CSV table of C-alpha atoms and ligand atoms in Angstrom, one decimal:
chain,number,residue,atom,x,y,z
A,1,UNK,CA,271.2,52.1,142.2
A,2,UNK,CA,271.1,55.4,143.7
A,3,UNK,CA,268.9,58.5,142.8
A,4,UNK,CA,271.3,61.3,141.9
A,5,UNK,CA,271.1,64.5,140.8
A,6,UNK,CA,272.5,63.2,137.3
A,7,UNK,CA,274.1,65.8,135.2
A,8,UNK,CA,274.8,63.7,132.4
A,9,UNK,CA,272.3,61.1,130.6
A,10,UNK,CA,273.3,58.2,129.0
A,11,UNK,CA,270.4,58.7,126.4
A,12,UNK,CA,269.3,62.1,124.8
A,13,UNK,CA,265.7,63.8,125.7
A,14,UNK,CA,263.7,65.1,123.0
A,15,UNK,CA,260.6,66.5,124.5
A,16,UNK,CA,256.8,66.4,122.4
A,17,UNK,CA,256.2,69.6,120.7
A,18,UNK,CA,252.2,69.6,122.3
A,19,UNK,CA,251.1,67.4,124.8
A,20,UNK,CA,247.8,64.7,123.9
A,21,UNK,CA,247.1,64.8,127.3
A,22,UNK,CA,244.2,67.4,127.1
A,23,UNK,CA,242.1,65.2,125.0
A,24,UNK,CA,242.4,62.4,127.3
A,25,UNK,CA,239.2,61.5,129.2
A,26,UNK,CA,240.4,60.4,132.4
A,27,UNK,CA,237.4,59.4,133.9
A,28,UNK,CA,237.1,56.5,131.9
A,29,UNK,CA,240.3,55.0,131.4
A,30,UNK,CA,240.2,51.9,129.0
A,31,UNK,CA,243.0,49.8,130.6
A,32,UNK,CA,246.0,49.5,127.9
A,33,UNK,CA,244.6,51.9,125.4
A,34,UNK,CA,246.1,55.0,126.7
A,35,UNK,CA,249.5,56.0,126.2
A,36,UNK,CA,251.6,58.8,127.1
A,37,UNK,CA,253.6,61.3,125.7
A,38,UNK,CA,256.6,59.6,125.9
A,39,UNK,CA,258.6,56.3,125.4
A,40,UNK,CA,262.2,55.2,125.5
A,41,UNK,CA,263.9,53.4,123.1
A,42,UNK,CA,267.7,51.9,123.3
A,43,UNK,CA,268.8,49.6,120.4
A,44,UNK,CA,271.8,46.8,120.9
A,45,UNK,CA,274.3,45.8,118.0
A,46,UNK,CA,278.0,45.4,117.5
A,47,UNK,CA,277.9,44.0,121.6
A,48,UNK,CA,276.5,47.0,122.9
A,49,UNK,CA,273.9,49.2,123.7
A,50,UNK,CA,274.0,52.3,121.8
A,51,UNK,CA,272.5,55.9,122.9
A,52,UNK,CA,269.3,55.9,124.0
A,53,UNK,CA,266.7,58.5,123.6
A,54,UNK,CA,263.1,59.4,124.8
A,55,UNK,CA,260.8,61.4,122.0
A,56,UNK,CA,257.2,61.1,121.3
A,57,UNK,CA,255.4,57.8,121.4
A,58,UNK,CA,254.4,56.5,117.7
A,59,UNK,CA,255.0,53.8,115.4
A,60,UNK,CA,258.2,51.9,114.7
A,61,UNK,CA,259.1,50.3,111.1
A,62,UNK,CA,260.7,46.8,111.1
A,63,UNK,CA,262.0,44.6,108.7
A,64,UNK,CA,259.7,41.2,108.2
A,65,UNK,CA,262.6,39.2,108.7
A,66,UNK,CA,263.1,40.3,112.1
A,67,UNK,CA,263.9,37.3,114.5
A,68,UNK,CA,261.3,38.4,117.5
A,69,UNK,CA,258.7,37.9,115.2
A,70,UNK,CA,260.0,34.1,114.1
A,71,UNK,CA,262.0,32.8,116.8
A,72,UNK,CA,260.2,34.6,120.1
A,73,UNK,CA,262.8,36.7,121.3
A,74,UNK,CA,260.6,38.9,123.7
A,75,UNK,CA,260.2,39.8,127.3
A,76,UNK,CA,258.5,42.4,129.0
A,77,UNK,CA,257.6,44.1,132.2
A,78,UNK,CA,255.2,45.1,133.9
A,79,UNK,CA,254.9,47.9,137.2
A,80,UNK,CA,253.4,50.7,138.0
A,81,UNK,CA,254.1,54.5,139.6
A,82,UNK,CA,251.3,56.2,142.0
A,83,UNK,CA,250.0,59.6,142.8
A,84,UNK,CA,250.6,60.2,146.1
A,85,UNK,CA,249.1,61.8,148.5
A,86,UNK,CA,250.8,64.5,148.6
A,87,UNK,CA,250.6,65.3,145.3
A,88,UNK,CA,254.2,63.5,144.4
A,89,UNK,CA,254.3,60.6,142.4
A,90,UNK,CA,256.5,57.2,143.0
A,91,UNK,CA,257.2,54.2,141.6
A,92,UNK,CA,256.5,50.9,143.6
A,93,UNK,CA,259.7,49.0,143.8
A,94,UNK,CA,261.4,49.5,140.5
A,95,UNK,CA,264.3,47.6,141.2
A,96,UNK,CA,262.8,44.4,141.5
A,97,UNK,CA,261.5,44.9,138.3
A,98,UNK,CA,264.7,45.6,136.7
A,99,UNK,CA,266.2,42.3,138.2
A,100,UNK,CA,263.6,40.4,136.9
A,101,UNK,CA,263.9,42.3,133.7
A,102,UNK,CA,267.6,41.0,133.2
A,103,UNK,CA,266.5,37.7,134.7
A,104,UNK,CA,264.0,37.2,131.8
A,105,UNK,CA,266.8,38.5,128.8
A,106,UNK,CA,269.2,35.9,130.3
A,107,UNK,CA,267.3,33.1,130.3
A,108,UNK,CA,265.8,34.1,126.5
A,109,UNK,CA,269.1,34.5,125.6
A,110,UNK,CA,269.1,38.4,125.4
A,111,UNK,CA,271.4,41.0,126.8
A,112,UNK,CA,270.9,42.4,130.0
A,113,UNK,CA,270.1,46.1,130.3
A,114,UNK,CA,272.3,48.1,132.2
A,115,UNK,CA,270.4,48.9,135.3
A,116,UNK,CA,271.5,52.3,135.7
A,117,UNK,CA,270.2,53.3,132.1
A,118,UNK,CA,267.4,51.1,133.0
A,119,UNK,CA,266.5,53.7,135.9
A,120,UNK,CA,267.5,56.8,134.9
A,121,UNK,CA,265.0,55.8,131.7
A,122,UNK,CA,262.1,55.5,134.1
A,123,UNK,CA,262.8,58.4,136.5
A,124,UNK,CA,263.1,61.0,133.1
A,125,UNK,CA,259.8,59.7,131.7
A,126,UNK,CA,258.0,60.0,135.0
A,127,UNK,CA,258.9,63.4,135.2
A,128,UNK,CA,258.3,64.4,131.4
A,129,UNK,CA,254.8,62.2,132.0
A,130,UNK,CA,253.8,63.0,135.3
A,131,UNK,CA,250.8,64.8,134.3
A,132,UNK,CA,249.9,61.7,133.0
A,133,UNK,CA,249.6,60.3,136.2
A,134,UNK,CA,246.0,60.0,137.6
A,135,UNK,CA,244.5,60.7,141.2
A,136,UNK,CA,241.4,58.8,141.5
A,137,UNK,CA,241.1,55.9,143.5
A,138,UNK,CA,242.4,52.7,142.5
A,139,UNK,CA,244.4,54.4,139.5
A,140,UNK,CA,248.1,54.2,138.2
A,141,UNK,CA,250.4,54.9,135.9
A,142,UNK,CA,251.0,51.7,134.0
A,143,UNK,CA,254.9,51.1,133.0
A,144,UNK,CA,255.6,48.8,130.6
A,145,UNK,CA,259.1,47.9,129.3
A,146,UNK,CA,259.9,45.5,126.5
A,147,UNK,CA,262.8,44.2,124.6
A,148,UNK,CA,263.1,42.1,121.2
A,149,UNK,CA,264.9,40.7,118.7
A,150,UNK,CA,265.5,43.0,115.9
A,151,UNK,CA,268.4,41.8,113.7
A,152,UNK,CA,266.9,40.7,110.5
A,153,UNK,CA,267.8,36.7,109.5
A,154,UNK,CA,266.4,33.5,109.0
A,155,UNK,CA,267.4,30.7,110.9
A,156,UNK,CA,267.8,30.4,114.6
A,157,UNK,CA,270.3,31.5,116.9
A,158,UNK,CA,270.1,34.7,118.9
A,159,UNK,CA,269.9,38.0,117.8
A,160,UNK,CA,272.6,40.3,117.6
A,161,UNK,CA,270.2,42.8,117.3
A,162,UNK,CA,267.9,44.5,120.1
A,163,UNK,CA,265.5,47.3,121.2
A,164,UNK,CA,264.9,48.0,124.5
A,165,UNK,CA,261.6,50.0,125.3
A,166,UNK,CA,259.5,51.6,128.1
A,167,UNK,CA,255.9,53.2,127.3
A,168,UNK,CA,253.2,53.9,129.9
A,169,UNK,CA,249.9,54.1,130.2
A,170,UNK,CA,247.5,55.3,132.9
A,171,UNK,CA,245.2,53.0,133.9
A,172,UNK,CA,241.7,53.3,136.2
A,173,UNK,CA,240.3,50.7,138.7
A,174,UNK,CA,241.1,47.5,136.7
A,175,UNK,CA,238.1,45.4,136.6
A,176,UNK,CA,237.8,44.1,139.6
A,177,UNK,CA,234.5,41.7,139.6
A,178,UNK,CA,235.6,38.2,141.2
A,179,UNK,CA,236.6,35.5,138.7
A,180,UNK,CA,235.2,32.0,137.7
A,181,UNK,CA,238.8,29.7,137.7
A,182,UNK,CA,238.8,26.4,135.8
A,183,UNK,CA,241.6,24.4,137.7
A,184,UNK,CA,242.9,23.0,134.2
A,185,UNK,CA,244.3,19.6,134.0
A,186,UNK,CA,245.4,19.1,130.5
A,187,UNK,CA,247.0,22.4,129.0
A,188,UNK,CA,250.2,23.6,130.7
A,189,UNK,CA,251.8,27.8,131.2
A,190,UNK,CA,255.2,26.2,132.2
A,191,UNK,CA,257.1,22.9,132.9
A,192,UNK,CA,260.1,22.5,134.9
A,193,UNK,CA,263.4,23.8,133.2
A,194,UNK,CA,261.3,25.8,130.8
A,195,UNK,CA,260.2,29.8,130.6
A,196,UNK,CA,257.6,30.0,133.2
A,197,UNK,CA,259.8,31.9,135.7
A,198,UNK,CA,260.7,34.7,133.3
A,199,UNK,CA,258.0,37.0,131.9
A,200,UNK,CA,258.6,35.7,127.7
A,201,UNK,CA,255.9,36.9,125.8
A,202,UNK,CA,255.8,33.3,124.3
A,203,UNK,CA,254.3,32.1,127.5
A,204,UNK,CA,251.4,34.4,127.6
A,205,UNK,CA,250.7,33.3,123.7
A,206,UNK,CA,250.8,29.6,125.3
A,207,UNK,CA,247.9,30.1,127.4
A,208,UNK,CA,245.7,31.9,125.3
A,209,UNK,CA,243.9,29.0,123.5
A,210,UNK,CA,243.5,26.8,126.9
A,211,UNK,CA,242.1,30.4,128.2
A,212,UNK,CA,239.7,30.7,124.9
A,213,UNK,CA,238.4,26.8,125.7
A,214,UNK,CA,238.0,27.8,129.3
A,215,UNK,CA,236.1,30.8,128.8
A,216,UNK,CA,233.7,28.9,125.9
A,217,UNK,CA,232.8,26.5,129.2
A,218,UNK,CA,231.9,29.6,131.2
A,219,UNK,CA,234.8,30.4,133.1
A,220,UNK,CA,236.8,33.8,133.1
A,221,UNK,CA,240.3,32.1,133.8
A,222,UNK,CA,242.6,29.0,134.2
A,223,UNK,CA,244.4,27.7,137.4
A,224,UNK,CA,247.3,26.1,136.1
A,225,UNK,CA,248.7,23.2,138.0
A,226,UNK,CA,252.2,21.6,137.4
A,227,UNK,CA,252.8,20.2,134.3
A,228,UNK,CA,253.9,16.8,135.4
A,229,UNK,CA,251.3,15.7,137.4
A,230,UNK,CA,248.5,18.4,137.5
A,231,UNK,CA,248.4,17.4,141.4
A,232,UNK,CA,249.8,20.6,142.2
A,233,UNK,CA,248.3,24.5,141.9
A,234,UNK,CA,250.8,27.1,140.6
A,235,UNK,CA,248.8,30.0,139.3
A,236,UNK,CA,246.1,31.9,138.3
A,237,UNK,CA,245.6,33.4,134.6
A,238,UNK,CA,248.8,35.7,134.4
A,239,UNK,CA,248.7,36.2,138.4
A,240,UNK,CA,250.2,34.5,141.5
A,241,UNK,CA,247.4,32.9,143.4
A,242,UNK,CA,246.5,32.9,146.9
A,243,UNK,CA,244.3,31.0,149.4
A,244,UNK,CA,243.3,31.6,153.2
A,245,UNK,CA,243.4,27.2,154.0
A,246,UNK,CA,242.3,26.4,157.7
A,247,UNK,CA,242.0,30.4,158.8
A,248,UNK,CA,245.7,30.8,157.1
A,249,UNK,CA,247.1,32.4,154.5
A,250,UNK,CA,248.4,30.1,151.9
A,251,UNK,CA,250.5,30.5,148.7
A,252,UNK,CA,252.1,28.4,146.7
A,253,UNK,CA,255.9,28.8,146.8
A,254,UNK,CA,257.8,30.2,143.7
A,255,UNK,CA,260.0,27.8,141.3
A,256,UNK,CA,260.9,27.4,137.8
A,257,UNK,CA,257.0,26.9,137.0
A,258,UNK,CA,256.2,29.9,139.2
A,259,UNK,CA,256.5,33.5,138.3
A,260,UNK,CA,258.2,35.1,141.3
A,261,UNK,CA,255.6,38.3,141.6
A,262,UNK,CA,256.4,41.7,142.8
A,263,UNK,CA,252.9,42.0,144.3
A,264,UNK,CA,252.6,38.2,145.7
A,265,UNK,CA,256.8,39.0,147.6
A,266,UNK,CA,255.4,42.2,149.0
A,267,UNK,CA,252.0,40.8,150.3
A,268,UNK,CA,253.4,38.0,152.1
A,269,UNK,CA,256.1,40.3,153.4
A,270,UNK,CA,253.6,43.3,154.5
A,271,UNK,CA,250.8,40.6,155.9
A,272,UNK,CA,253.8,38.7,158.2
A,273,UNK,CA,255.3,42.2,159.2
A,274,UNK,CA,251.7,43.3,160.6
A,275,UNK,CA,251.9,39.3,162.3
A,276,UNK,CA,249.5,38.1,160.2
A,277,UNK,CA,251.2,33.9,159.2
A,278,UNK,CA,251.8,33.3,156.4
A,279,UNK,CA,252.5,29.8,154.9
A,280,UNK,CA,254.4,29.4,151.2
A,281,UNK,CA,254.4,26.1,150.1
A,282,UNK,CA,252.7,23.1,147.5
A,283,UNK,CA,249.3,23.6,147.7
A,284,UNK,CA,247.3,20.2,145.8
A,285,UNK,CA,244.3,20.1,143.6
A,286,UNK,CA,243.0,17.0,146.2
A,287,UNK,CA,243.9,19.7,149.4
A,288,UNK,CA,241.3,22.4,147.8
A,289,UNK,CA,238.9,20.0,147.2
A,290,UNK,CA,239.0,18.6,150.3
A,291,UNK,CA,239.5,21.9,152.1
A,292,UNK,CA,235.9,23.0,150.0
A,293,UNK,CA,234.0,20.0,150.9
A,294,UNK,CA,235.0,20.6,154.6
A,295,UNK,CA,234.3,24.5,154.8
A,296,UNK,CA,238.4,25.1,155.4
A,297,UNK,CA,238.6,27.3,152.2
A,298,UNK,CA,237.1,30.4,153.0
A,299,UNK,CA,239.1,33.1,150.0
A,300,UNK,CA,240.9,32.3,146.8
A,301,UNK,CA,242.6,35.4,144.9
A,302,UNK,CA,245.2,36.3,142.5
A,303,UNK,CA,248.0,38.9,143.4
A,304,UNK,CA,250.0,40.8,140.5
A,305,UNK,CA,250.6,44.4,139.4
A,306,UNK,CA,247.7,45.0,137.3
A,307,UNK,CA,244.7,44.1,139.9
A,308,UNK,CA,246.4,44.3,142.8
A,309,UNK,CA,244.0,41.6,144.2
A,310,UNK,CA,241.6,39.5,142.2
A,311,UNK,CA,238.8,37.7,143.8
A,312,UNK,CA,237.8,33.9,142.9
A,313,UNK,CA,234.3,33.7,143.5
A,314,UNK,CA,234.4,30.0,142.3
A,315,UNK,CA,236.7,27.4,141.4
A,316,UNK,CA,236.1,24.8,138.5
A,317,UNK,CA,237.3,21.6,140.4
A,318,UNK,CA,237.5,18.0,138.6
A,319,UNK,CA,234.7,17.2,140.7
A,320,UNK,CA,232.8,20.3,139.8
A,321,UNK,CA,232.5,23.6,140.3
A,322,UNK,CA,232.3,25.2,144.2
A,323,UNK,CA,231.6,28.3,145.0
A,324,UNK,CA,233.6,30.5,147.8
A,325,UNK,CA,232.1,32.0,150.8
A,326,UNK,CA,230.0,35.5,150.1
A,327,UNK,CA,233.3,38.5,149.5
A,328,UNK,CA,231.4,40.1,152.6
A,329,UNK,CA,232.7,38.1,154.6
A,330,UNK,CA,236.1,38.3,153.6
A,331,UNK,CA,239.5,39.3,155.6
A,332,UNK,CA,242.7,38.1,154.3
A,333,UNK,CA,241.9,39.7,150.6
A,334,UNK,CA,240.8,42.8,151.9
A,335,UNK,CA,243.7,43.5,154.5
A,336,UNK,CA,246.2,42.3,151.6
A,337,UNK,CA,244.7,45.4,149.3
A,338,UNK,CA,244.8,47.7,152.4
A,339,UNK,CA,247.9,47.4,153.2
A,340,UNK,CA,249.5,47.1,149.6
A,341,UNK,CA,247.3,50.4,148.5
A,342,UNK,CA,248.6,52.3,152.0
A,343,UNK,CA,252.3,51.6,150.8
A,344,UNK,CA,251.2,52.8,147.6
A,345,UNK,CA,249.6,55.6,147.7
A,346,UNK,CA,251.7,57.0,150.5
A,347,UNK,CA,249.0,56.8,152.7
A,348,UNK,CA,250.9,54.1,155.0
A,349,UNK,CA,254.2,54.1,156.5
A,350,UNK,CA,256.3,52.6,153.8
A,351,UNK,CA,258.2,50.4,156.7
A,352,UNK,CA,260.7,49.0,153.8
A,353,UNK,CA,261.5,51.9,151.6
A,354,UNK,CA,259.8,50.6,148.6
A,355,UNK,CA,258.6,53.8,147.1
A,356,UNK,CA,260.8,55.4,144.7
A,357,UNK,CA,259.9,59.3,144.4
A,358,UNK,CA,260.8,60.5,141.0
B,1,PLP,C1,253.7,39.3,135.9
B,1,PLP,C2,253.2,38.0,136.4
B,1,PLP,C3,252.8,37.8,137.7
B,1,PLP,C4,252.7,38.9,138.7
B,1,PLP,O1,253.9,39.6,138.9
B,1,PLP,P1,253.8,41.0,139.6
B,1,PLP,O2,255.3,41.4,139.7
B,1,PLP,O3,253.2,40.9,140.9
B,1,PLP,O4,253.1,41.9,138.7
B,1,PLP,C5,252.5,36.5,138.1
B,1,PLP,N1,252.5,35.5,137.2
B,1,PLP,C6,252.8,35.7,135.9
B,1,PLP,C7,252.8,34.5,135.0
B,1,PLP,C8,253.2,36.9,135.5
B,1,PLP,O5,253.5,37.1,134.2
């Protein structure tokens, strides 16, 4: 995938008439409520994807028989584009997005997205959208793309019917208190040979009522373990999870049960590039509560696109609930952020060419 100067689109560009941006009160960004001018939208049918255009964001009318809606023929995305600071704006690694993008359509039975189109989508709404774009601290442009099952019919099999989507939204500091986890040992996000590994809306509808019965007992979010056993810790809420065991960093390694993360790769990669070590591999429910108990766990935090980092303050063990060294005394957490948000923001040198400047 190359950024050219592209004469011709594969998908038509029908620009808003007036701009909502104006009215929108970027000092207090809800996160997720706000959209943009813009979305794309690319239907599949008779084998192929058909012309795909970008016009205002609104509404869409479906029939009630359509399959997404009975069968769960959805996946989604989810990455972000930053003001940087020269004034420019880039994306953060969009082709690892779009790999995992057709990762998740294969194994839901969908069509893959040509990645091209895929591209070429994202870099014409940045520029259409960049205004929407924000420049305070901590703030993004949130990216989401989608696809689903459209063909209307009862009984299952996969679709022969598709839409492919992208909207964004820009988002402020995402709440960023530290989290109460309850390390759950009954409910499960993903077993072995399942969905866990691709990001199927169905699995985030899985996890909301074990979340629900978490939060009733006082806790903000679940840390799943596998579902075999329940021995082992795989991750936290919708995020990848991290610990700093013995004075080292620790995460557990990526599988079928594991969502590979974006943010989770890059850290690892940026924390053993600045020769910081950095261990992937099974991490146990009995380690962590042994590692507690002994004053070896000294941070616990979840790494994905939306928070960046995400503090555990305390963790809901079967043996009860412990609470993690003050966040003042810190390092691991706070280094992972820095060096994530320098990369980002184009504040740091981006030592692996992982902006994207649209
Ligand atoms: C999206 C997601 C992550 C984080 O992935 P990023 O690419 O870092 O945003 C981790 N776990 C699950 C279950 C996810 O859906």
């Amino acid at each position: 995938m190359l950024m050219e100067d592209y004469k011709t689109l594969d998908f038509d560009i029908s620009p808003v008439g007036m701009s909502r941006l104006e009215g929108v009160d970027f000092s207090n960004l809800a996160f997720g409520k706000v959209f943009s001018d813009h979305m794309f939208v690319m239907d599949y049918a008779d084998g192929e994807w058909k012309r795909g255009e970008i016009s205002s964001y609104g509404p869409m009318t479906f029939s009630p028989a359509m399959m997404s809606l009975h069968y769960g023929q959805a996946i989604f995305e989810g990455m972000k584009a930053f003001r940087q600071q020269d004034g420019g704006v880039a994306m953060f690694r969009p082709g690892e997005n779009i790999k995992r993008f057709n990762f998740s359509a294969k194994r839901m039975g969908m069509p893959e997205v040509p990645e091209d189109i895929f591209f070429q989508a994202l870099v014409e709404m940045l520029k259409l959208d960049s205004g929407w774009v924000p420049n305070a601290p901590d703030s993004a442009l949130y990216i989401r793309p989608f696809m689903f099952a459209t063909e209307s019919h009862v009984g299952v099999r996969p679709s022969q019917e598709y839409r492919f989507c992208i909207f964004t939204c820009p988002v402020g500091a995402y709440y960023t208190k530290a989290v109460k986890v309850k390390v759950e040992l009954h409910y499960t996000r993903a077993a072995m040979g399942g969905t866990g590994a691709a990001k199927a809306a169905g699995n985030y509808a899985g996890s909301l009522f074990p979340t629900e019965l978490a939060k009733s007992e006082g806790y903000d979010q679940i840390l799943w373990t596998d579902a075999a056993t329940h021995t082992a810790v795989e991750e936290c809420g919708t995020m990848n999870v991290a610990f700093v065991l013995n004075g080292k960093m620790v995460v557990p390694q990526t599988s079928d049960t594991v969502l590979a993360g974006i943010t989770r790769a890059s850290a690892v990669q940026l924390m053993r590039h600045h020769g910081v070590e950095v261990e992937e591999r099974k991490v146990t429910v009995q380690e962590l509560i042994d590692a507690s108990a002994e004053g070896r766990l000294t941070e616990a935090f979840g790494l994905g696109t939306a928070a960046t980092v995400s503090p555990i303050c305390t963790l809901g063990l079967p043996n009860g609930d412990w609470d993690l060294p003050e966040m003042s005394t810190w390092e691991v957490a706070p280094k992972v952020k820095a060096l994530l948000d320098g990369v980002r923001y184009g504040t740091a040198e981006d030592s692996f060419g992982w902006n994207i400047p649209v």
